[in-house]
Amino acid sequence: MSAKVNDDLLTERRKCEFNVEELTNYLDGGAQATQNRRKLEDKVLSTKGLFDEVPEEYLSHKEKYENAVRKAVVYYKAMKEAEDPNQTEQERANATYRSLLHAAVFKDNSPFSLHLAMFIPAILGQADEEQKKYWMKRASKMEIIGTYAQTELGHGTFIRGLETTATYDPKTEEFVLHSPTLTAYKWWPGSLAHTANYCVVMAHLYINGKSCGIQPFIVQFRDEETHQPLPGIKLGEIGAKLGFNTVNNGFLGFDQHRIPRNRMLMKNAQVLKDGTFKRSPNSKLTYGTMVYVRVVIVNGMANQLARAVTIAVRYSAVRRQSELKPDAGEPQILDYVTQQHKLFIGIASSHAFTLTAKWLTRMYQKVTADLEKGNLDELPELHAIACCLKAVTTTDTSVLVERSRTSCGGHGYMLSSNLPQIYGLVTAACTYEGENTVLMLQTARSLVKALEQAQSGKRLSPTMSYLSEKVSSRLKWDNSIDGIVKGFRRVAYGKVESAMRSMRKYVRSGLGPEDAWNMSSVQLVAASEYTSISEADIRQLQDTYEDLLGKIRPNAVGLVDAFDFRDQILNSTLGAYDGRVYERLMEEALKSPLNAEPVNQSFHKYLKPFMQGKL
Ligand SMILES: CCCCC/C=C\C/C=C\C/C=C\CC/C=C/C(=O)SCCNC(=O)CCNC(=O)[C@H](O)C(C)(C)COP(=O)(O)OP(=O)(O)OC[C@H]1O[C@@H](n2cnc3c(N)ncnc32)[C@H](O)[C@@H]1OP(=O)(O)O
Ligand SMILES: Cc1cc2nc3c(=O)[nH]c(=O)nc-3n(C[C@H](O)[C@H](O)[C@H](O)COP(=O)(O)OP(=O)(O)OC[C@H]3O[C@@H](n4cnc5c(N)ncnc54)[C@H](O)[C@@H]3O)c2cc1C
């Protein structure tokens, strides 16, 4: 018999003014997609051995990793078996697109995540047809496990500064991979330490002493039978982190490690047997895997933020605290407008990121199809937009997940709430796949170029066209959606124009362009993510905003129920559908190994002698 649902949650669900299932269907892309997703979740989550006997927060660093590998093999086998052969690739992608199935199994991400998130996309995007056929067969059947090894101890952002070398030897038709310094060691790649046995390595190619830029190489670094590191390979784990502690991030050093010529992924650039180098049509095509993952991250943020606000909103409907009016009893904390302010932006942002992710994915698919036909025209715009949206959505999600955590008081600080772990996952995304400041400056670089083009009368791409609209200096402000968008366009235009004016001022003062850029870079970052609107408008917007909070209040629980996350996927004592938060907090607390005995051995070993002055 299922446990009794909390009365307050029941009331909230009765008050909801819209059809929750309809919103769930919309988010999934239709009722059939909802059905597919639920069927997939039913199948996979009913698999034995997927969940932790002991909560992983009570395991050692080593036990956590070993337990995660145990679960990963069960999970990925179950996912493979659950795949519906009658579904199209697109239907399958949709079913997993919104599903956070892996989050039900891995609170801190999976030791296989890089295989799926980057190793396979790197092969798909960087290998020629023959290489793709061979490596995709092995990688998709999990005969090999891979990762993406680009970042080094000494370089993450500046790819052109990577020190790992790949020197072509025409006599043996091999590349010699080498880490000339400690800072050249690959450092950070997920799964690299003990899980994967192959990786795509980004290394500086040299032929006859001449630099041929950064190129991708597929490299085996562990024996497929014994899993021992191959000769000339130094491997290890980089240590405990804020999060991602079951992703097995590692380091890898090469000592004159030889690989055959056909291990350079040669879709974009090629090296012939005699060492002739055939340049890529655009050297930045080598960065393509990162562009792809930045696009994926936007959707990932939408899902993770939805998970956090679901936990916090349901908890806020159950938690009663303080007095709003004398003798009126303790209200639900969700009735405090400050609590609504903290949480409802998170609900709205998750939906906004979901729609943005769909739009960006369509743009990515179009540009990628154009690239296949040799048309690179829209690649710069895709790069600029992907940089901006990855940076903005990860920054906002980190802020909003942390706000969800702090809105739950002390219980939000419990690992059993799962909010700290979700924060650890999302805040990492502000750094990986391009540190956010650096990516915003990439977008700023495109904005400055676009404004210069607009000022010389050239047509701009659709996403930059707001820079060429002659926005009247006194825009008639109204708080319609169109009015608000116009207001933002005017602010955005002003930010770019001000940054550019600042750079020109520094150049006139005698600074070189690079120093002028650096001096204006705070403004440039702001131009990529604009901030406030003028004073007078704020009051009007504020009234509208507070009115909106009141309209959302009766539907808040319905809005998060519509994300349709199972309790296993929320993995939270505070966010379960039945709202039995106190019973769950106690159930989880009793699982602490410290509660196995009333008196811990440290009393007799240390405390008692200390308190009796004998230590
Ligand atoms: C559970 C998770 C939560 C949810 C998340 C959901 C999904 C996530 C999936 C997986 C996550 C799992 C694990 C994380 C794994 C992480 C992996 C990594 O971090 S891999 C390493 C990532 N590293 C980077 O991103 C490095 C960032 N640096 C760069 O990209 C470049 O160095 C930079 C900054 C672009 C500069 O490159 P550089 O060669 O110096 O170029 P310039 O600045 O000189 O610019 C020259 C022109 O090139 C254009 N350009 C640059 N990049 C690109 C590109 N990618 N595509 C197209 N064009 C590009 C640039 O615009 C310039 O053009 P103009 O000269 O202005 O015309
Ligand atoms: C959880 C996690 C997982 C990761 N997984 C992988 C992986 O699987 N594979 C992989 O290859 N890498 C991985 N990385 C590494 C990641 O890609 C790098 O950390 C990231 O690219 C930033 O580089 P960095 O750490 O060297 O920082 P740096 O580049 O040294 O940046 C440090 C600071 O300097 C600033 N800075 C740098 N350049 C500029 C500039 N031009 N203008 C202004 N400011 C600048 C940055 O804004 C930042 O504040 C992972 C990282 C994390 C945190």
Tab-separated table of C-alpha atoms in Angstrom, residues 466 469 471-492 530 532-534 537-538 540-541 544:
chain	number	residue	atom	x	y	z
A	466	TYR	CA	19.281	43.518	-33.073
A	469	GLU	CA	17.984	47.864	-35.655
A	471	VAL	CA	16.511	51.465	-31.815
A	472	SER	CA	14.992	54.850	-30.952
A	473	SER	CA	16.746	56.447	-28.018
A	474	ARG	CA	13.423	56.857	-26.119
A	475	LEU	CA	11.805	53.509	-26.609
A	476	LYS	CA	8.093	53.658	-25.614
A	477	TRP	CA	8.235	51.299	-22.673
A	478	ASP	CA	5.360	48.969	-21.942
A	479	ASN	CA	5.425	45.742	-19.971
A	480	SER	CA	4.074	43.644	-22.794
A	481	ILE	CA	6.300	40.773	-23.815
A	482	ASP	CA	7.172	42.650	-26.984
A	483	GLY	CA	7.947	45.774	-24.982
A	484	ILE	CA	10.215	43.868	-22.594
A	485	VAL	CA	12.056	42.209	-25.495
A	486	LYS	CA	12.535	45.628	-27.143
A	487	GLY	CA	13.868	46.924	-23.834
A	488	PHE	CA	16.390	44.099	-23.637
A	489	ARG	CA	17.427	44.684	-27.264
A	490	ARG	CA	18.074	48.320	-26.492
A	491	VAL	CA	20.139	47.398	-23.411
A	492	ALA	CA	22.076	44.762	-25.360
A	530	TYR	CA	23.231	41.958	-20.584
A	532	SER	CA	19.716	45.685	-15.954
A	533	ILE	CA	17.284	48.080	-17.654
A	534	SER	CA	16.911	51.887	-16.776
A	537	ASP	CA	11.221	50.961	-15.967
A	538	ILE	CA	12.101	48.858	-12.963
A	540	GLN	CA	6.614	49.162	-13.535
A	541	LEU	CA	8.255	45.783	-14.117
A	544	THR	CA	4.024	43.236	-12.890
